mmCIF file of C-alpha atoms and ligand atoms in Angstrom:
data_model
loop_
_atom_site.group_PDB
_atom_site.id
_atom_site.type_symbol
_atom_site.label_atom_id
_atom_site.label_comp_id
_atom_site.label_asym_id
_atom_site.label_seq_id
_atom_site.Cartn_x
_atom_site.Cartn_y
_atom_site.Cartn_z
ATOM 1 C CA MET A 1 -6.791 148.286 -211.712
ATOM 2 C CA LYS A 2 -5.643 150.019 -208.863
ATOM 3 C CA ILE A 3 -3.043 149.180 -206.026
ATOM 4 C CA THR A 4 -4.850 149.231 -202.848
ATOM 5 C CA ALA A 5 -2.388 148.398 -199.910
ATOM 6 C CA ALA A 6 1.370 147.375 -199.321
ATOM 7 C CA GLU A 7 3.756 145.910 -196.319
ATOM 8 C CA VAL A 8 6.424 145.612 -195.269
ATOM 9 C CA PHE A 9 7.573 142.685 -193.317
ATOM 10 C CA VAL A 10 11.413 142.676 -192.035
ATOM 11 C CA GLY A 11 12.843 139.125 -191.000
ATOM 12 C CA GLY A 12 14.023 135.341 -191.785
ATOM 13 C CA PRO A 13 16.086 132.698 -191.393
ATOM 14 C CA GLY A 14 18.892 134.412 -189.833
ATOM 15 C CA LYS A 15 18.754 137.158 -192.046
ATOM 16 C CA ASN A 16 16.947 140.409 -192.397
ATOM 17 C CA TYR A 17 15.160 139.877 -195.253
ATOM 18 C CA VAL A 18 12.803 143.200 -196.714
ATOM 19 C CA THR A 19 10.038 141.728 -198.508
ATOM 20 C CA LEU A 20 7.534 144.171 -199.878
ATOM 21 C CA LYS A 21 3.719 142.904 -200.866
ATOM 22 C CA ILE A 22 2.067 145.020 -202.792
ATOM 23 C CA MET A 23 -1.850 143.883 -203.208
ATOM 24 C CA THR A 24 -4.374 144.809 -206.177
ATOM 25 C CA ASP A 25 -8.078 145.587 -206.903
ATOM 26 C CA GLN A 26 -8.385 142.255 -208.578
ATOM 27 C CA GLY A 27 -6.962 139.909 -206.225
ATOM 28 C CA ILE A 28 -3.142 139.592 -207.898
ATOM 29 C CA TYR A 29 -0.247 140.968 -205.407
ATOM 30 C CA GLY A 30 3.238 140.703 -206.309
ATOM 31 C CA LEU A 31 6.559 141.075 -204.557
ATOM 32 C CA GLY A 32 9.411 142.556 -203.935
ATOM 33 C CA ASP A 33 13.042 142.807 -202.449
ATOM 34 C CA ALA A 34 14.271 145.634 -200.849
ATOM 35 C CA THR A 35 17.161 143.825 -198.203
ATOM 36 C CA LEU A 36 19.874 145.968 -198.168
ATOM 37 C CA ASN A 37 22.081 143.930 -196.285
ATOM 38 C CA ASN A 38 22.986 144.897 -192.836
ATOM 39 C CA ARG A 39 21.106 148.601 -193.358
ATOM 40 C CA GLU A 40 17.822 146.589 -193.742
ATOM 41 C CA THR A 41 15.588 149.026 -191.880
ATOM 42 C CA LEU A 42 16.617 152.115 -193.564
ATOM 43 C CA PRO A 43 14.361 151.198 -197.377
ATOM 44 C CA ALA A 44 11.756 149.576 -194.510
ATOM 45 C CA ALA A 45 11.429 152.575 -193.018
ATOM 46 C CA TYR A 46 11.625 154.839 -196.382
ATOM 47 C CA LEU A 47 8.682 152.344 -197.833
ATOM 48 C CA GLN A 48 7.117 152.637 -194.831
ATOM 49 C CA ASP A 49 6.863 156.108 -194.519
ATOM 50 C CA TYR A 50 7.368 157.738 -198.011
ATOM 51 C CA LEU A 51 6.795 155.806 -200.802
ATOM 52 C CA ILE A 52 3.036 153.186 -199.823
ATOM 53 C CA PRO A 53 1.294 155.559 -199.022
ATOM 54 C CA CYS A 54 1.637 157.649 -202.614
ATOM 55 C CA LEU A 55 1.566 153.939 -203.833
ATOM 56 C CA ILE A 56 -2.622 153.237 -203.137
ATOM 57 C CA GLY A 57 -4.892 154.323 -205.562
ATOM 58 C CA ARG A 58 -2.136 153.387 -208.383
ATOM 59 C CA ASP A 59 -2.208 151.735 -211.573
ATOM 60 C CA PRO A 60 -0.026 149.208 -211.057
ATOM 61 C CA ARG A 61 0.551 148.220 -214.903
ATOM 62 C CA ASN A 62 2.239 151.570 -215.255
ATOM 63 C CA SER A 63 5.974 150.086 -214.233
ATOM 64 C CA GLU A 64 7.426 152.902 -215.662
ATOM 65 C CA ASP A 65 5.864 155.864 -214.602
ATOM 66 C CA ILE A 66 5.998 154.955 -211.423
ATOM 67 C CA TRP A 67 9.293 154.202 -211.722
ATOM 68 C CA GLN A 68 10.023 157.580 -212.882
ATOM 69 C CA TYR A 69 8.258 158.933 -210.042
ATOM 70 C CA PHE A 70 9.759 157.472 -207.298
ATOM 71 C CA TYR A 71 13.190 158.415 -208.975
ATOM 72 C CA ARG A 72 12.431 161.760 -210.281
ATOM 73 C CA GLY A 73 9.950 162.578 -207.775
ATOM 74 C CA ALA A 74 12.502 162.117 -204.594
ATOM 75 C CA TYR A 75 14.759 164.957 -206.130
ATOM 76 C CA PHE A 76 17.972 163.655 -204.573
ATOM 77 C CA ARG A 77 19.020 160.957 -206.998
ATOM 78 C CA GLY A 78 20.422 157.013 -206.580
ATOM 79 C CA GLY A 79 21.332 155.955 -203.211
ATOM 80 C CA PRO A 80 21.157 152.535 -201.918
ATOM 81 C CA ILE A 81 18.767 152.590 -199.815
ATOM 82 C CA ALA A 82 16.138 154.409 -201.981
ATOM 83 C CA MET A 83 17.158 152.730 -204.884
ATOM 84 C CA ALA A 84 16.531 149.235 -203.199
ATOM 85 C CA ALA A 85 13.292 150.716 -201.999
ATOM 86 C CA TYR A 86 12.429 152.011 -205.580
ATOM 87 C CA GLY A 87 13.889 148.471 -206.425
ATOM 88 C CA ALA A 88 11.401 146.426 -204.116
ATOM 89 C CA ILE A 89 8.171 148.157 -206.123
ATOM 90 C CA ASP A 90 9.387 147.350 -209.435
ATOM 91 C CA MET A 91 9.926 144.059 -208.452
ATOM 92 C CA ALA A 92 6.322 143.719 -207.735
ATOM 93 C CA LEU A 93 5.063 145.800 -210.158
ATOM 94 C CA TRP A 94 6.514 143.069 -212.356
ATOM 95 C CA ASP A 95 5.485 139.916 -210.471
ATOM 96 C CA ILE A 96 1.682 141.433 -210.868
ATOM 97 C CA LYS A 97 1.993 142.406 -215.090
ATOM 98 C CA ALA A 98 3.687 139.234 -215.873
ATOM 99 C CA LYS A 99 0.757 137.314 -213.664
ATOM 100 C CA LEU A 100 -1.687 139.239 -214.882
ATOM 101 C CA ALA A 101 -0.272 137.831 -218.462
ATOM 102 C CA ASP A 102 -0.228 134.431 -217.338
ATOM 103 C CA MET A 103 3.343 134.171 -217.974
ATOM 104 C CA PRO A 104 6.684 133.865 -216.241
ATOM 105 C CA LEU A 105 8.352 137.526 -216.103
ATOM 106 C CA TYR A 106 10.936 136.384 -218.872
ATOM 107 C CA GLN A 107 8.321 135.984 -221.461
ATOM 108 C CA LEU A 108 7.178 139.696 -221.782
ATOM 109 C CA PHE A 109 11.836 140.660 -222.098
ATOM 110 C CA GLY A 110 11.511 138.311 -225.407
ATOM 111 C CA GLY A 111 11.609 135.062 -223.886
ATOM 112 C CA LYS A 112 14.364 132.775 -223.172
ATOM 113 C CA SER A 113 17.486 132.711 -224.475
ATOM 114 C CA ARG A 114 19.044 129.079 -222.734
ATOM 115 C CA GLU A 115 17.396 126.395 -221.017
ATOM 116 C CA GLY A 116 19.711 127.134 -217.910
ATOM 117 C CA ALA A 117 22.119 129.394 -216.708
ATOM 118 C CA LEU A 118 25.464 128.890 -215.116
ATOM 119 C CA VAL A 119 25.905 129.984 -211.940
ATOM 120 C CA TYR A 120 28.790 130.239 -209.536
ATOM 121 C CA ALA A 121 29.903 129.177 -205.806
ATOM 122 C CA HIS A 122 31.357 129.996 -203.464
ATOM 123 C CA ALA A 123 34.834 127.768 -202.231
ATOM 124 C CA GLN A 124 36.581 128.990 -199.398
ATOM 125 C CA GLY A 125 39.638 127.516 -197.055
ATOM 126 C CA THR A 126 41.108 128.648 -193.695
ATOM 127 C CA ASP A 127 44.151 127.228 -196.224
ATOM 128 C CA LEU A 128 44.820 125.923 -199.439
ATOM 129 C CA GLU A 129 44.002 122.395 -198.509
ATOM 130 C CA GLU A 130 40.709 123.266 -197.197
ATOM 131 C CA LEU A 131 40.104 125.462 -199.969
ATOM 132 C CA LEU A 132 40.694 122.902 -202.610
ATOM 133 C CA ASP A 133 38.762 119.999 -200.636
ATOM 134 C CA SER A 134 35.957 122.944 -200.836
ATOM 135 C CA ILE A 135 36.361 123.204 -204.659
ATOM 136 C CA ALA A 136 36.429 119.692 -205.253
ATOM 137 C CA GLY A 137 32.873 119.670 -203.308
ATOM 138 C CA TYR A 138 31.188 122.128 -205.484
ATOM 139 C CA GLN A 139 32.590 120.412 -208.764
ATOM 140 C CA GLU A 140 31.179 117.108 -206.897
ATOM 141 C CA GLN A 141 28.111 118.342 -206.822
ATOM 142 C CA GLY A 142 28.086 119.252 -211.042
ATOM 143 C CA TYR A 143 29.305 122.976 -210.355
ATOM 144 C CA LYS A 144 30.606 124.102 -213.694
ATOM 145 C CA ALA A 145 32.162 127.728 -211.718
ATOM 146 C CA VAL A 146 33.491 128.419 -208.579
ATOM 147 C CA ARG A 147 35.204 131.294 -206.798
ATOM 148 C CA VAL A 148 37.914 130.461 -204.826
ATOM 149 C CA GLN A 149 38.589 132.878 -201.174
ATOM 150 C CA CYS A 150 41.470 131.558 -199.147
ATOM 151 C CA GLY A 151 42.940 132.563 -195.962
ATOM 152 C CA ILE A 152 46.519 134.157 -196.551
ATOM 153 C CA PRO A 153 49.820 132.680 -194.620
ATOM 154 C CA GLY A 154 50.195 134.789 -191.968
ATOM 155 C CA MET A 155 47.279 136.860 -192.390
ATOM 156 C CA PRO A 156 46.679 137.910 -188.499
ATOM 157 C CA SER A 157 43.205 137.468 -189.451
ATOM 158 C CA ALA A 158 40.966 136.346 -192.031
ATOM 159 C CA SER A 159 41.294 137.362 -195.199
ATOM 160 C CA TYR A 160 37.373 138.435 -197.015
ATOM 161 C CA GLY A 161 35.082 135.335 -197.703
ATOM 162 C CA VAL A 162 37.163 133.121 -195.805
ATOM 163 C CA SER A 163 35.575 131.347 -192.531
ATOM 164 C CA ALA A 164 37.736 132.384 -189.204
ATOM 165 C CA GLN A 165 37.757 128.933 -188.340
ATOM 166 C CA LYS A 166 39.373 125.806 -189.888
ATOM 167 C CA GLY A 167 35.777 123.488 -190.425
ATOM 168 C CA LYS A 168 33.561 125.951 -189.925
ATOM 169 C CA ALA A 169 31.079 127.056 -192.551
ATOM 170 C CA HIS A 170 31.564 130.699 -193.357
ATOM 171 C CA ASN A 171 28.291 132.218 -193.267
ATOM 172 C CA TYR A 172 27.677 136.391 -194.239
ATOM 173 C CA ILE A 173 24.630 136.492 -191.832
ATOM 174 C CA THR A 174 25.546 135.043 -188.278
ATOM 175 C CA ASP A 175 29.330 136.293 -188.801
ATOM 176 C CA PHE A 176 28.492 139.802 -189.003
ATOM 177 C CA GLN A 177 25.591 139.749 -186.545
ATOM 178 C CA GLY A 178 25.985 141.917 -182.892
ATOM 179 C CA ASP A 179 26.382 145.489 -181.991
ATOM 180 C CA ALA A 180 29.434 146.586 -183.285
ATOM 181 C CA PRO A 181 31.319 145.382 -186.470
ATOM 182 C CA HIS A 182 34.129 143.018 -186.213
ATOM 183 C CA GLU A 183 37.708 144.341 -187.045
ATOM 184 C CA GLU A 184 39.876 142.357 -189.333
ATOM 185 C CA ILE A 185 43.339 143.063 -190.189
ATOM 186 C CA TRP A 186 44.710 143.113 -193.925
ATOM 187 C CA ASP A 187 48.202 142.657 -195.532
ATOM 188 C CA THR A 188 48.677 143.295 -199.108
ATOM 189 C CA ASP A 189 51.879 142.193 -199.550
ATOM 190 C CA LYS A 190 51.219 138.636 -197.856
ATOM 191 C CA TYR A 191 47.698 138.819 -200.249
ATOM 192 C CA LEU A 192 50.084 139.399 -203.512
ATOM 193 C CA ARG A 193 52.675 136.892 -202.551
ATOM 194 C CA PHE A 194 49.964 134.392 -201.608
ATOM 195 C CA ILE A 195 47.702 134.469 -204.294
ATOM 196 C CA PRO A 196 49.118 133.496 -207.191
ATOM 197 C CA ARG A 197 50.812 130.370 -205.666
ATOM 198 C CA ALA A 198 47.374 129.530 -204.784
ATOM 199 C CA LEU A 199 45.402 129.504 -207.983
ATOM 200 C CA ASP A 200 48.858 127.464 -209.598
ATOM 201 C CA ARG A 201 47.978 124.399 -206.983
ATOM 202 C CA ILE A 202 43.762 124.940 -208.222
ATOM 203 C CA ARG A 203 44.263 125.170 -211.285
ATOM 204 C CA GLY A 204 47.370 122.399 -211.200
ATOM 205 C CA GLN A 205 44.764 119.647 -209.413
ATOM 206 C CA PHE A 206 41.243 121.012 -211.226
ATOM 207 C CA GLY A 207 42.712 121.270 -214.710
ATOM 208 C CA ASP A 208 41.046 123.580 -217.738
ATOM 209 C CA GLU A 209 37.940 122.999 -217.861
ATOM 210 C CA LEU A 210 36.894 124.608 -213.972
ATOM 211 C CA LYS A 211 35.607 127.982 -214.621
ATOM 212 C CA LEU A 212 37.351 129.734 -211.514
ATOM 213 C CA LEU A 213 36.760 133.590 -209.836
ATOM 214 C CA HIS A 214 38.263 135.512 -207.273
ATOM 215 C CA ASP A 215 37.120 138.377 -205.345
ATOM 216 C CA VAL A 216 39.895 140.568 -203.962
ATOM 217 C CA HIS A 217 37.059 143.295 -202.161
ATOM 218 C CA HIS A 218 38.584 146.348 -203.100
ATOM 219 C CA ARG A 219 41.652 145.931 -201.508
ATOM 220 C CA LEU A 220 44.273 146.364 -203.579
ATOM 221 C CA LEU A 221 45.716 149.861 -205.389
ATOM 222 C CA PRO A 222 45.540 149.839 -208.725
ATOM 223 C CA ARG A 223 49.389 149.305 -209.772
ATOM 224 C CA GLU A 224 49.615 146.116 -207.134
ATOM 225 C CA ALA A 225 45.596 145.195 -209.510
ATOM 226 C CA ALA A 226 48.096 145.222 -212.284
ATOM 227 C CA GLN A 227 50.394 143.365 -211.042
ATOM 228 C CA LEU A 228 48.172 140.850 -209.655
ATOM 229 C CA GLY A 229 46.292 140.309 -212.858
ATOM 230 C CA LYS A 230 49.613 139.992 -214.874
ATOM 231 C CA GLU A 231 50.562 137.330 -212.233
ATOM 232 C CA LEU A 232 47.389 135.205 -212.674
ATOM 233 C CA GLU A 233 46.777 135.461 -216.248
ATOM 234 C CA PRO A 234 48.491 131.864 -216.706
ATOM 235 C CA TYR A 235 45.573 130.330 -215.015
ATOM 236 C CA ARG A 236 42.622 131.808 -216.941
ATOM 237 C CA LEU A 237 40.243 133.345 -214.672
ATOM 238 C CA PHE A 238 36.829 133.929 -215.559
ATOM 239 C CA TRP A 239 37.040 136.851 -213.713
ATOM 240 C CA LEU A 240 39.020 139.054 -211.098
ATOM 241 C CA GLU A 241 36.433 140.753 -208.931
ATOM 242 C CA ASP A 242 36.595 144.214 -207.682
ATOM 243 C CA PRO A 243 40.067 144.492 -207.506
ATOM 244 C CA THR A 244 40.218 148.226 -206.854
ATOM 245 C CA PRO A 245 37.254 150.133 -205.083
ATOM 246 C CA ALA A 246 34.612 150.472 -207.492
ATOM 247 C CA GLU A 247 34.073 154.309 -207.536
ATOM 248 C CA ASP A 248 37.761 154.893 -209.306
ATOM 249 C CA PRO A 249 37.296 154.343 -213.524
ATOM 250 C CA ALA A 250 41.302 156.068 -213.478
ATOM 251 C CA ALA A 251 41.953 153.165 -211.598
ATOM 252 C CA LEU A 252 40.999 150.794 -213.927
ATOM 253 C CA ARG A 253 42.134 152.535 -217.205
ATOM 254 C CA LEU A 254 46.106 152.260 -215.466
ATOM 255 C CA ILE A 255 44.838 147.528 -214.486
ATOM 256 C CA ARG A 256 43.640 147.566 -218.266
ATOM 257 C CA GLN A 257 46.952 148.995 -219.700
ATOM 258 C CA HIS A 258 49.055 146.056 -217.823
ATOM 259 C CA THR A 259 46.728 143.068 -218.168
ATOM 260 C CA THR A 260 44.138 141.402 -219.733
ATOM 261 C CA VAL A 261 42.333 138.820 -216.682
ATOM 262 C CA PRO A 262 38.786 140.272 -216.870
ATOM 263 C CA ILE A 263 37.626 142.067 -214.920
ATOM 264 C CA ALA A 264 34.080 141.835 -212.963
ATOM 265 C CA ILE A 265 32.517 145.197 -211.006
ATOM 266 C CA GLY A 266 29.238 146.150 -209.461
ATOM 267 C CA GLU A 267 27.446 145.067 -206.110
ATOM 268 C CA VAL A 268 28.191 148.399 -204.732
ATOM 269 C CA PHE A 269 26.631 150.268 -207.314
ATOM 270 C CA ASN A 270 22.825 151.357 -207.549
ATOM 271 C CA SER A 271 22.588 153.295 -211.264
ATOM 272 C CA LEU A 272 22.801 153.057 -214.230
ATOM 273 C CA TRP A 273 24.749 156.301 -213.594
ATOM 274 C CA ASP A 274 27.710 154.538 -211.483
ATOM 275 C CA CYS A 275 28.140 152.009 -214.017
ATOM 276 C CA LYS A 276 28.191 153.921 -217.592
ATOM 277 C CA GLN A 277 31.830 154.994 -217.846
ATOM 278 C CA LEU A 278 33.056 151.632 -217.161
ATOM 279 C CA ILE A 279 30.565 150.057 -219.064
ATOM 280 C CA GLU A 280 30.949 152.737 -221.937
ATOM 281 C CA GLU A 281 35.011 152.914 -222.086
ATOM 282 C CA ARG A 282 34.839 148.781 -221.762
ATOM 283 C CA LEU A 283 37.024 149.481 -218.640
ATOM 284 C CA ILE A 284 35.215 146.320 -216.852
ATOM 285 C CA ASP A 285 34.141 142.748 -218.669
ATOM 286 C CA PHE A 286 30.913 142.003 -216.428
ATOM 287 C CA ILE A 287 28.370 144.059 -215.093
ATOM 288 C CA ARG A 288 27.529 142.977 -211.336
ATOM 289 C CA ILE A 289 25.233 145.451 -210.276
ATOM 290 C CA SER A 290 22.207 143.367 -208.124
ATOM 291 C CA ALA A 291 18.111 144.122 -209.087
ATOM 292 C CA THR A 292 17.796 145.162 -205.664
ATOM 293 C CA TYR A 293 20.209 147.529 -205.230
ATOM 294 C CA GLY A 294 19.494 148.621 -209.085
ATOM 295 C CA GLY A 295 16.371 149.784 -208.949
ATOM 296 C CA GLY A 296 14.695 146.597 -209.877
ATOM 297 C CA ILE A 297 14.119 145.228 -212.929
ATOM 298 C CA THR A 298 13.025 148.550 -214.945
ATOM 299 C CA HIS A 299 16.331 150.041 -213.892
ATOM 300 C CA LEU A 300 18.609 146.640 -214.308
ATOM 301 C CA LYS A 301 17.369 146.387 -217.970
ATOM 302 C CA ARG A 302 18.499 149.639 -218.682
ATOM 303 C CA ILE A 303 21.923 148.527 -217.863
ATOM 304 C CA VAL A 304 21.919 145.585 -219.286
ATOM 305 C CA ASP A 305 21.386 146.523 -223.002
ATOM 306 C CA LEU A 306 23.787 149.398 -222.594
ATOM 307 C CA ALA A 307 26.242 146.382 -221.180
ATOM 308 C CA ALA A 308 25.181 144.786 -224.440
ATOM 309 C CA LEU A 309 26.250 147.478 -226.687
ATOM 310 C CA HIS A 310 29.828 147.338 -225.820
ATOM 311 C CA GLU A 311 30.344 143.651 -225.325
ATOM 312 C CA VAL A 312 30.053 143.553 -221.061
ATOM 313 C CA ARG A 313 28.007 140.547 -219.982
ATOM 314 C CA THR A 314 26.245 140.262 -216.794
ATOM 315 C CA GLY A 315 26.941 138.803 -213.453
ATOM 316 C CA PHE A 316 25.267 139.504 -210.872
ATOM 317 C CA HIS A 317 25.772 140.465 -206.977
ATOM 318 C CA GLY A 318 23.825 137.271 -205.953
ATOM 319 C CA ALA A 319 25.480 136.983 -202.374
ATOM 320 C CA PRO A 320 22.652 136.161 -199.426
ATOM 321 C CA SER A 321 22.596 139.291 -199.103
ATOM 322 C CA HIS A 322 19.194 139.632 -201.242
ATOM 323 C CA SER A 323 16.381 137.347 -201.068
ATOM 324 C CA PRO A 324 15.064 134.852 -203.102
ATOM 325 C CA ILE A 325 12.935 137.435 -204.561
ATOM 326 C CA SER A 326 15.236 139.592 -205.871
ATOM 327 C CA MET A 327 17.604 136.324 -207.202
ATOM 328 C CA ALA A 328 13.982 135.361 -208.871
ATOM 329 C CA ALA A 329 14.218 138.929 -210.691
ATOM 330 C CA GLN A 330 17.943 138.765 -211.706
ATOM 331 C CA ALA A 331 17.089 134.858 -212.982
ATOM 332 C CA HIS A 332 14.226 136.154 -215.688
ATOM 333 C CA LEU A 333 16.786 138.553 -217.053
ATOM 334 C CA ASN A 334 19.273 136.103 -217.133
ATOM 335 C CA ALA A 335 17.175 133.992 -218.683
ATOM 336 C CA TRP A 336 16.605 136.412 -221.198
ATOM 337 C CA ALA A 337 19.395 138.963 -221.521
ATOM 338 C CA PRO A 338 21.986 138.301 -225.087
ATOM 339 C CA ASN A 339 24.894 139.394 -223.106
ATOM 340 C CA PHE A 340 24.589 137.478 -220.042
ATOM 341 C CA GLY A 341 27.997 135.863 -218.684
ATOM 342 C CA ILE A 342 27.457 134.241 -215.154
ATOM 343 C CA GLN A 343 25.009 133.873 -211.850
ATOM 344 C CA GLU A 344 26.771 134.250 -208.375
ATOM 345 C CA TYR A 345 24.588 131.890 -206.388
ATOM 346 C CA LEU A 346 24.602 131.143 -202.467
ATOM 347 C CA VAL A 347 22.634 128.290 -201.443
ATOM 348 C CA LEU A 348 19.743 129.844 -199.431
ATOM 349 C CA ASP A 349 17.906 126.739 -200.141
ATOM 350 C CA THR A 350 16.962 125.343 -196.085
ATOM 351 C CA PRO A 351 13.975 124.557 -195.177
ATOM 352 C CA GLU A 352 13.202 127.349 -193.503
ATOM 353 C CA CYS A 353 13.888 129.750 -196.483
ATOM 354 C CA ASP A 354 11.612 127.509 -198.782
ATOM 355 C CA ALA A 355 8.909 127.537 -196.538
ATOM 356 C CA LEU A 356 8.949 131.249 -196.321
ATOM 357 C CA PHE A 357 9.888 131.983 -200.042
ATOM 358 C CA PRO A 358 8.289 128.994 -201.494
ATOM 359 C CA SER A 359 9.461 128.602 -205.816
ATOM 360 C CA GLU A 360 10.398 126.195 -208.292
ATOM 361 C CA HIS A 361 13.308 127.577 -209.328
ATOM 362 C CA ARG A 362 16.310 125.615 -209.387
ATOM 363 C CA VAL A 363 19.720 125.184 -209.621
ATOM 364 C CA GLU A 364 20.831 121.586 -211.284
ATOM 365 C CA ASN A 365 24.759 121.130 -212.803
ATOM 366 C CA GLY A 366 25.752 124.137 -212.232
ATOM 367 C CA LEU A 367 23.216 125.687 -214.342
ATOM 368 C CA PHE A 368 20.130 128.108 -212.703
ATOM 369 C CA HIS A 369 16.784 126.811 -214.345
ATOM 370 C CA VAL A 370 13.863 129.739 -213.973
ATOM 371 C CA SER A 371 10.448 128.650 -212.815
ATOM 372 C CA ASP A 372 7.837 128.938 -215.586
ATOM 373 C CA GLN A 373 4.889 129.739 -213.333
ATOM 374 C CA PRO A 374 3.515 133.061 -213.954
ATOM 375 C CA GLY A 375 5.348 136.496 -212.714
ATOM 376 C CA LEU A 376 8.351 136.149 -210.531
ATOM 377 C CA GLY A 377 7.535 132.550 -209.891
ATOM 378 C CA VAL A 378 8.499 132.896 -206.091
ATOM 379 C CA ASP A 379 5.229 132.782 -203.495
ATOM 380 C CA PHE A 380 6.136 134.468 -199.724
ATOM 381 C CA ASP A 381 4.277 132.748 -196.326
ATOM 382 C CA GLU A 382 3.389 135.362 -194.246
ATOM 383 C CA SER A 383 2.629 133.264 -191.685
ATOM 384 C CA GLU A 384 6.203 131.646 -192.049
ATOM 385 C CA ALA A 385 7.133 135.015 -191.919
ATOM 386 C CA ARG A 386 5.788 136.226 -188.761
ATOM 387 C CA ARG A 387 7.991 133.672 -186.887
ATOM 388 C CA TYR A 388 11.093 136.186 -187.357
ATOM 389 C CA SER A 389 12.253 139.409 -186.569
ATOM 390 C CA TYR A 390 15.215 141.837 -187.348
ATOM 391 C CA LYS A 391 18.548 141.352 -186.218
ATOM 392 C CA ARG A 392 20.627 144.146 -186.139
ATOM 393 C CA GLY A 393 24.284 143.186 -187.979
ATOM 394 C CA PHE A 394 27.281 144.983 -189.597
ATOM 395 C CA HIS A 395 29.983 144.471 -192.272
ATOM 396 C CA PRO A 396 33.303 143.865 -190.877
ATOM 397 C CA VAL A 397 35.749 146.896 -191.147
ATOM 398 C CA ALA A 398 39.072 146.356 -191.896
ATOM 399 C CA ARG A 399 42.168 147.374 -190.419
ATOM 400 C CA LEU A 400 46.288 147.299 -191.757
ATOM 401 C CA GLU A 401 48.561 146.122 -189.416
ATOM 402 C CA ASP A 402 49.175 149.723 -187.889
ATOM 403 C CA GLY A 403 45.576 150.362 -187.197
ATOM 404 C CA THR A 404 45.247 152.134 -190.238
ATOM 405 C CA LEU A 405 41.374 152.017 -191.659
ATOM 406 C CA TRP A 406 40.998 150.057 -195.197
ATOM 407 C CA ASN A 407 38.616 148.993 -197.454
ATOM 408 C CA TYR A 408 36.025 146.037 -196.172
HETATM 409 O O1 LIG B 1601 26.697 143.124 -198.463
HETATM 410 C C1 LIG B 1601 27.990 143.296 -198.792
HETATM 411 C C2 LIG B 1601 28.221 141.041 -199.356
HETATM 412 O O2 LIG B 1601 27.600 140.810 -200.209
HETATM 413 C C3 LIG B 1601 29.346 141.435 -200.194
HETATM 414 O O3 LIG B 1601 30.619 141.589 -199.713
HETATM 415 C C4 LIG B 1601 29.467 140.140 -201.135
HETATM 416 O O4 LIG B 1601 31.474 140.570 -202.200
HETATM 417 C C5 LIG B 1601 30.493 139.996 -202.296
HETATM 418 C C6 LIG B 1601 30.257 138.704 -203.096
HETATM 419 O O5 LIG B 1601 31.077 139.103 -203.688
HETATM 420 O O6 LIG B 1601 29.252 138.331 -203.116
HETATM 421 MG MG1 LIG B 1602 32.227 140.675 -204.553
#
């Protein structure tokens, strides 16, 4: 069996999805996602200029060897651009392998460990009242876990994960389009004063059963994060995400000495080597790396296995940064992983997105039910894809009130 051709498409409904399609001489094709949020053209160029030419003629069933060939063969290691490109190839090869086996992908890992995988939705409000309404809305839809992000009283601009305008839905994609990064102002003291009060209200109103998550988005110093973790303990968070910048394990050691709040980190990681120390030293409770930036299924599965050895559970990134193909790759891992924790899930199922990526994966009552179609269980409609073109976007930039650049 041989790879005969591969093509990259960039675009989508409001989002520059980077979709790879690998064709074979047996008529079976595989799909992969290389969407690197707000830097989408870079993995696309890497695929087109360097990787696809080396794929043609290879046996697509040798996904391990192909992964090693690109990873080791590049000489330079890792990085989100390269790992997103290897990740897309790897997903497409597993898609082909499972289609050849005529099985849904999770069967190749060892079958299902659960019928539905717990997901969390994103509740947000420019103020607490709006956030409470947003949480209630998700609870009514059956969600059992909700991430809660709130505008901070007195903060000069919107805080992370919150719409700039009351009553307006926050859209991570269209809000970030434009020719330069939008700038936000951040004030740690105001944030630290308000968040415990907000969690107190939320727990009081929604009771003990609803799982609550909160994303600090890398904005605190280690001592501040330790203080916040301690203050939030009575509200029994499912997790506190990215309390400090992910690349500093020593910060987490300090936080761990002061609080038992569960910690989730890893959405900015792109290799096992980024995750290894945090997992082995049990500095985190959930690993957030994604199939796209994490080099695809082959590499992500190694991380999941390492995490299982250390009682770290999965909580894969699932912002609309990634396409439904990557979500499907993660859904198959989630169905199997003995150490599955939760899956971030932002509703992507607009009619336009469904038309571009048809699939039978579905979320019901807060659980992700993986499709039983052979392969990844997602298709890609090329004629739909031709309706879309690339639009540049940027992550916002955060500054302190005096102008000092901070972590977004
Ligand atoms: O590209 C960055 C976004 O995907 C990120 O800001 C979203 O923090 C995020 C999350 O938890 O989904
Ligand atoms: Mg996050």
